[in-house]
Amino acid sequence: MHFAVSPVPKVSDGEAFEEGICLNYFFSLGSTRCVGSRHNEGGVGVDRHDNVFVFNRGEHPMIVFDCDGNFLRSFGEGMFPRAHGVFMAPDDTIWLTDDGDHTVRQCTLEGKVLLTLGISGKPAPFMSGEPFHRCTHTAMSPQGDIYVSDGYGNSRVHKYAPNGKLLLSWGGPGTDPGEFNIAHNITCDADGWVYVADRENHRVQVFDGNGKYETQWNNLHRPCGLFMPPGKCPVCYIGELGAVQPVSRNVPNLGPRVTIVDNTGKRISRLGGLGPGLGPTEFLAPHGLAVDSHGALYIGEVSWTNWPQTFRDKPRPDNLRSLHKFRKVVPAAVVAAGERLAVQEGDRRRARASTISGKR
């Protein structure tokens, strides 16, 4: 297991929303830990205890760490040929999407398989619209319905009932609303809207729960990963890949990067983006995203695959970074303001209590 954990200094600033509430201040994201690997990290998820589930393309497909990067366990050996997507469900199960196996598996957090969608190792015909041909990610509606983006060999989204019955599918190849050019990731919010990272069309499309097109978010570059925290009007974290064509590979300000937007698609903040690299504020290929209960942001990268595409004349490092953790830091001024408000509220409560006591 070729993993190494190392500290990295605090890096960048940006305005943030959390759980649908505007905090009205600037915050710092300190990159506190990185994980290096000889394999790609396909997806990342965090459970209610802030344990980190790293779905990767190595000998141990699922590796679980605590929030400090200490190894806890692994599972999935021999089961997942090409890890791609992670969805952490509210019932403490994990949905694992494997584009190489053409399946989605619902598992316990210890790795026991509860439900399988698709037929292992048997893709549907290319661009047939039938599930699955290299499916990419999974999401869940507030009612428990399952959505699967079927993005590489199809241009499709499939909706399933909680028991695994296929309810409907929508989409097709193209650039019009409701069409996809690699539906690479998918997420739902608390109101049931469905968000699809339409990667090579450089947009995120928004649908109702039955696939009716509503709107789209633009001004993105190859959106690859999506994550929305639970709650009303959440923010959305979008991992964007950089340019891949030789003619634009060295053009600055196209990513790779992570963009944070509100639930209307308005940009709040952005990390990275000027170009690829291994610095604290740089990325190679942001692929999977997750946020824990403290607001820490985890970014998984398919660095092993991306390196020879991006740095063709440089040898690939042995322990190439594949996972970032950015720690959310509240500025001292905001903490002080909160403490003052708490003192003032305490004073008001005591004054009210004294008034009530006097009237008695």
Coordinates of C-alpha atoms in Angstrom, one line a residue:
M1 CA 0.0 0.0 0.0
H2 CA 2.0 3.0 -1.3
F3 CA 0.6 5.8 0.8
A4 CA 2.4 8.7 2.5
V5 CA 0.9 11.5 4.5
S6 CA 2.7 14.8 4.9
P7 CA 1.8 18.3 6.3
V8 CA 1.3 21.3 4.0
P9 CA 1.0 24.9 5.1
K10 CA -2.1 27.1 5.1
V11 CA -2.8 28.4 1.6
S12 CA -5.7 30.5 0.4
D13 CA -8.7 32.8 1.1
G14 CA -12.3 33.0 -0.2
E15 CA -15.8 33.9 0.8
A16 CA -17.9 30.9 1.9
F17 CA -21.4 29.8 2.6
E18 CA -22.1 26.8 4.8
E19 CA -25.3 24.7 5.0
G20 CA -27.3 27.4 3.2
I21 CA -26.4 30.3 5.5
C22 CA -24.2 33.2 4.4
L23 CA -21.5 33.6 7.0
N24 CA -20.6 37.0 5.6
Y25 CA -16.9 36.8 6.1
F26 CA -13.8 35.5 4.4
F27 CA -12.3 32.3 5.5
S28 CA -9.0 30.4 5.0
L29 CA -8.6 26.9 3.8
G30 CA -5.5 25.5 5.1
S31 CA -4.2 22.5 3.2
T32 CA -3.2 20.3 6.2
R33 CA -2.6 16.9 4.7
C34 CA -1.9 15.2 1.4
V35 CA -1.9 11.5 0.5
G36 CA 0.4 10.2 -2.1
S37 CA -0.2 7.1 -4.1
R38 CA 0.9 5.1 -7.1
H39 CA -2.7 4.9 -8.1
N40 CA -5.6 7.2 -8.9
E41 CA -8.2 8.3 -6.4
G42 CA -11.5 7.9 -8.1
G43 CA -13.9 9.2 -5.3
V44 CA -13.9 10.3 -1.7
G45 CA -16.6 10.3 0.9
V46 CA -16.9 11.2 4.6
D47 CA -19.2 9.4 7.1
R48 CA -21.0 10.9 10.1
H49 CA -17.9 10.3 12.3
D50 CA -15.6 12.2 9.8
N51 CA -13.9 9.0 8.7
V52 CA -12.6 9.4 5.1
F53 CA -13.4 6.7 2.5
V54 CA -10.9 6.8 -0.4
F55 CA -12.1 4.8 -3.4
N56 CA -9.0 4.2 -5.5
R57 CA -7.6 2.1 -8.4
G58 CA -5.0 0.2 -6.4
E59 CA -4.8 -3.2 -4.8
H60 CA -7.1 -2.0 -1.9
P61 CA -9.9 -0.2 -3.7
M62 CA -11.5 1.2 -0.6
I63 CA -9.2 2.6 2.1
V64 CA -10.6 4.2 5.2
F65 CA -8.7 6.8 7.2
D66 CA -9.7 8.8 10.3
C67 CA -9.8 12.6 9.9
D68 CA -6.0 12.8 10.8
G69 CA -5.0 10.5 8.0
N70 CA -4.5 7.3 10.1
F71 CA -5.3 4.1 8.4
L72 CA -8.4 2.3 9.7
R73 CA -9.2 -0.5 7.3
S74 CA -9.6 -1.5 3.6
F75 CA -12.1 -3.5 1.7
G76 CA -13.3 -4.3 -1.9
E77 CA -10.2 -6.3 -2.9
G78 CA -10.9 -8.1 -6.2
M79 CA -14.3 -6.5 -6.6
F80 CA -13.7 -3.1 -8.1
P81 CA -11.5 -3.0 -11.3
R82 CA -11.8 0.8 -11.8
A83 CA -13.0 2.9 -8.9
H84 CA -14.9 6.0 -10.0
G85 CA -17.5 7.5 -7.7
V86 CA -18.5 7.6 -4.0
F87 CA -21.9 8.6 -2.5
M88 CA -22.4 8.5 1.2
A89 CA -26.1 7.9 2.0
P90 CA -27.9 9.2 5.0
D91 CA -28.6 5.6 6.2
D92 CA -24.9 5.0 6.7
T93 CA -24.4 3.0 3.6
I94 CA -22.0 3.9 0.8
W95 CA -22.7 3.7 -3.0
L96 CA -19.7 2.8 -5.1
T97 CA -19.7 3.4 -8.9
D98 CA -17.2 1.5 -11.0
D99 CA -17.0 2.5 -14.6
G100 CA -14.7 -0.4 -15.5
D101 CA -17.2 -3.0 -14.0
H102 CA -20.3 -1.1 -15.3
T103 CA -21.9 -1.4 -11.9
V104 CA -23.1 0.5 -8.8
R105 CA -22.9 -1.3 -5.5
Q106 CA -24.5 -0.2 -2.3
C107 CA -22.4 -1.4 0.6
T108 CA -22.2 -1.1 4.4
L109 CA -19.4 1.0 5.7
E110 CA -17.5 -2.3 6.4
G111 CA -17.8 -3.4 2.8
K112 CA -20.7 -5.8 2.7
V113 CA -22.6 -5.6 -0.6
L114 CA -26.3 -4.9 -0.1
L115 CA -27.5 -4.1 -3.6
T116 CA -25.9 -4.1 -7.1
L117 CA -27.2 -2.2 -10.1
G118 CA -25.9 -3.3 -13.5
I119 CA -24.3 -6.6 -14.5
S120 CA -20.7 -7.0 -13.4
G121 CA -18.3 -6.9 -16.4
K122 CA -21.1 -6.6 -19.0
P123 CA -21.6 -3.2 -20.5
A124 CA -24.7 -2.1 -22.3
P125 CA -24.1 -1.5 -26.1
F126 CA -22.3 1.8 -26.7
M127 CA -24.6 4.8 -26.7
S128 CA -27.6 2.6 -26.5
G129 CA -29.1 4.5 -23.6
E130 CA -29.5 1.3 -21.6
P131 CA -27.8 1.0 -18.2
F132 CA -24.8 0.9 -17.9
H133 CA -21.8 1.6 -20.2
R134 CA -19.1 3.0 -18.0
C135 CA -21.3 4.7 -15.3
T136 CA -19.6 7.4 -13.4
H137 CA -21.4 8.5 -10.2
T138 CA -24.5 8.1 -8.0
A139 CA -26.8 10.5 -6.1
M140 CA -29.9 10.2 -4.0
S141 CA -33.1 12.3 -3.8
P142 CA -34.7 13.3 -0.5
Q143 CA -37.2 10.5 -1.1
G144 CA -34.5 7.9 -1.5
D145 CA -34.6 7.5 -5.3
I146 CA -31.2 6.8 -6.9
Y147 CA -29.7 8.7 -9.8
V148 CA -26.8 7.3 -11.8
S149 CA -24.8 9.3 -14.4
D150 CA -23.9 6.9 -17.2
G151 CA -21.3 9.0 -18.8
Y152 CA -18.5 7.4 -20.8
G153 CA -20.2 4.9 -23.1
N154 CA -23.6 6.5 -22.7
S155 CA -24.9 10.1 -22.4
R156 CA -27.6 9.3 -19.9
V157 CA -29.0 9.6 -16.4
H158 CA -30.9 6.7 -14.9
K159 CA -33.4 7.0 -12.0
Y160 CA -34.0 4.0 -9.8
A161 CA -36.4 3.3 -6.9
P162 CA -34.8 2.6 -3.6
N163 CA -35.3 -1.2 -4.2
G164 CA -33.3 -1.0 -7.4
K165 CA -36.1 -0.9 -9.9
L166 CA -35.4 1.3 -13.0
L167 CA -37.9 4.1 -13.2
L168 CA -36.8 6.2 -16.1
S169 CA -33.8 7.5 -18.1
W170 CA -33.1 10.7 -19.9
G171 CA -30.4 12.4 -22.0
G172 CA -28.5 11.7 -25.2
P173 CA -25.2 12.7 -26.8
G174 CA -25.0 16.4 -27.9
T175 CA -24.8 20.0 -26.7
D176 CA -28.4 21.0 -26.5
P177 CA -30.2 21.3 -23.1
G178 CA -30.7 17.8 -21.7
E179 CA -27.9 16.4 -23.8
F180 CA -24.5 15.3 -22.5
N181 CA -20.9 15.1 -23.6
I182 CA -19.7 12.9 -20.7
A183 CA -22.1 13.0 -17.8
H184 CA -19.3 12.7 -15.3
N185 CA -20.9 13.4 -11.9
I186 CA -24.3 13.9 -10.3
T187 CA -25.7 15.2 -7.0
C188 CA -29.1 16.2 -5.5
D189 CA -30.1 18.9 -3.1
A190 CA -32.7 18.9 -0.3
D191 CA -35.4 20.2 -2.7
G192 CA -34.9 17.3 -5.1
W193 CA -33.1 19.1 -7.9
V194 CA -30.6 17.0 -9.8
Y195 CA -27.3 18.5 -10.9
V196 CA -25.2 16.8 -13.6
A197 CA -21.5 17.7 -14.4
D198 CA -21.7 17.7 -18.2
R199 CA -17.9 17.6 -18.4
E200 CA -16.9 18.1 -22.0
N201 CA -19.8 20.6 -22.6
H202 CA -18.2 22.7 -19.8
R203 CA -21.4 23.1 -17.8
V204 CA -23.5 21.8 -14.9
Q205 CA -27.1 21.1 -16.0
V206 CA -29.9 21.3 -13.5
F207 CA -33.1 19.1 -13.8
D208 CA -36.1 18.3 -11.7
G209 CA -36.4 14.8 -10.3
N210 CA -38.0 13.4 -13.5
G211 CA -35.4 14.8 -15.9
K212 CA -37.0 18.0 -16.9
Y213 CA -34.3 20.5 -17.9
E214 CA -34.4 23.7 -15.8
T215 CA -31.2 25.6 -16.2
Q216 CA -27.4 25.3 -16.5
W217 CA -24.3 26.8 -14.9
N218 CA -21.7 28.0 -17.3
N219 CA -18.2 29.6 -17.0
L220 CA -16.7 26.3 -16.0
H221 CA -13.9 24.3 -17.5
R222 CA -14.5 20.5 -17.8
P223 CA -16.5 20.1 -14.5
C224 CA -15.5 16.7 -13.2
G225 CA -16.5 16.4 -9.5
L226 CA -19.6 17.7 -7.6
F227 CA -20.4 17.9 -3.9
M228 CA -23.3 19.5 -2.1
P229 CA -23.5 19.4 1.7
P230 CA -26.9 18.5 3.1
G231 CA -29.4 21.2 4.0
K232 CA -31.5 23.8 2.3
C233 CA -29.8 26.0 -0.4
P234 CA -26.4 24.4 -0.1
V235 CA -23.3 25.5 -1.8
C236 CA -21.8 23.3 -4.5
Y237 CA -18.1 22.4 -4.7
I238 CA -17.1 21.8 -8.3
G239 CA -13.8 20.1 -9.3
E240 CA -12.7 21.2 -12.8
L241 CA -10.1 19.6 -15.0
G242 CA -7.5 21.6 -16.9
A243 CA -7.0 21.7 -20.7
V244 CA -6.1 18.5 -22.4
Q245 CA -5.6 19.4 -26.0
P246 CA -2.0 20.3 -26.9
V247 CA -3.0 23.7 -28.4
S248 CA -4.5 24.9 -25.1
R249 CA -2.6 22.8 -22.5
N250 CA -0.4 25.6 -21.4
V251 CA -3.0 28.4 -21.5
P252 CA -3.3 29.8 -17.9
N253 CA -6.5 30.3 -15.9
L254 CA -8.3 27.2 -17.3
G255 CA -7.7 25.0 -14.3
P256 CA -7.3 22.5 -12.8
R257 CA -9.2 24.1 -9.9
V258 CA -12.0 23.8 -7.4
T259 CA -14.9 26.4 -7.7
I260 CA -17.4 27.0 -5.0
V261 CA -20.8 28.3 -6.1
D262 CA -24.1 29.0 -4.4
N263 CA -27.2 27.1 -5.3
T264 CA -27.9 29.4 -8.2
G265 CA -24.5 28.8 -9.7
K266 CA -23.0 32.1 -8.7
R267 CA -19.3 31.8 -7.9
I268 CA -18.3 32.4 -4.3
S269 CA -14.7 31.3 -4.3
R270 CA -12.1 29.4 -6.3
L271 CA -9.0 27.4 -5.4
G272 CA -6.2 26.9 -7.8
G273 CA -6.8 27.4 -11.5
L274 CA -3.8 29.2 -13.0
G275 CA -2.2 25.9 -14.1
P276 CA -1.4 22.4 -13.0
G277 CA 1.2 21.6 -10.3
L278 CA 2.0 20.1 -7.0
G279 CA 2.1 23.2 -4.9
P280 CA -0.3 23.7 -1.9
T281 CA -2.7 25.8 -4.1
E282 CA -2.3 23.7 -7.2
F283 CA -4.0 20.6 -8.6
L284 CA -3.5 18.0 -11.3
A285 CA -7.0 16.5 -11.8
P286 CA -9.7 17.2 -9.1
H287 CA -12.0 14.2 -9.5
G288 CA -13.9 13.5 -6.2
L289 CA -14.9 16.0 -3.5
A290 CA -16.3 15.7 0.0
V291 CA -16.8 18.0 3.1
D292 CA -16.8 16.8 6.7
S293 CA -18.8 18.0 9.7
H294 CA -16.2 20.7 10.5
G295 CA -16.2 22.1 6.9
A296 CA -12.9 20.5 5.9
L297 CA -12.7 19.9 2.2
Y298 CA -11.3 16.7 0.7
I299 CA -10.3 16.7 -2.9
G300 CA -9.3 13.4 -4.6
E301 CA -7.3 13.5 -7.9
V302 CA -6.6 11.1 -10.7
S303 CA -3.0 12.3 -10.7
W304 CA -1.4 9.1 -11.8
T305 CA -3.3 9.1 -15.1
N306 CA -3.1 12.9 -15.6
W307 CA 0.7 13.3 -15.1
P308 CA 1.9 11.9 -18.5
Q309 CA -0.9 14.0 -20.2
T310 CA 0.1 17.2 -18.5
F311 CA 3.9 16.8 -18.0
R312 CA 4.9 14.6 -21.0
D313 CA 8.6 15.2 -20.7
K314 CA 8.9 14.8 -16.9
P315 CA 9.1 11.4 -15.1
R316 CA 6.1 10.6 -12.9
P317 CA 7.0 10.8 -9.1
D318 CA 6.7 7.6 -7.2
N319 CA 4.4 9.1 -4.4
L320 CA 2.3 11.3 -6.5
R321 CA -0.2 13.2 -4.5
S322 CA -3.8 12.0 -4.9
L323 CA -5.7 13.4 -2.0
H324 CA -5.9 16.9 -0.5
K325 CA -7.4 17.9 2.8
F326 CA -8.2 21.6 3.2
R327 CA -9.0 22.7 6.8
K328 CA -11.5 25.5 7.2
V329 CA -10.1 28.2 9.4
V330 CA -12.3 30.9 10.9
P331 CA -10.5 34.3 11.2
A332 CA -9.8 35.5 14.8
A333 CA -11.9 38.7 14.2
V334 CA -14.9 36.5 13.4
V335 CA -14.3 34.4 16.5
A336 CA -14.0 37.5 18.6
A337 CA -17.2 38.9 17.2
G338 CA -19.0 35.6 18.0
E339 CA -17.7 35.6 21.5
R340 CA -19.0 39.2 22.0
L341 CA -22.4 38.3 20.7
A342 CA -22.5 35.3 23.1
V343 CA -21.6 37.6 26.0
Q344 CA -24.3 40.1 25.0
E345 CA -26.9 37.4 24.6
G346 CA -25.9 36.1 28.1
D347 CA -26.3 39.5 29.5
R348 CA -29.7 39.9 28.0
R349 CA -30.9 36.6 29.3
R350 CA -29.7 37.4 32.8
A351 CA -31.4 40.8 32.6
R352 CA -34.7 39.2 31.5
A353 CA -34.4 36.6 34.3
S354 CA -33.8 39.4 36.9
T355 CA -36.8 41.3 35.6
I356 CA -39.1 38.3 35.9
S357 CA -37.8 37.5 39.3
G358 CA -38.5 41.1 40.5
K359 CA -42.0 40.9 39.2
R360 CA -42.6 37.9 41.4

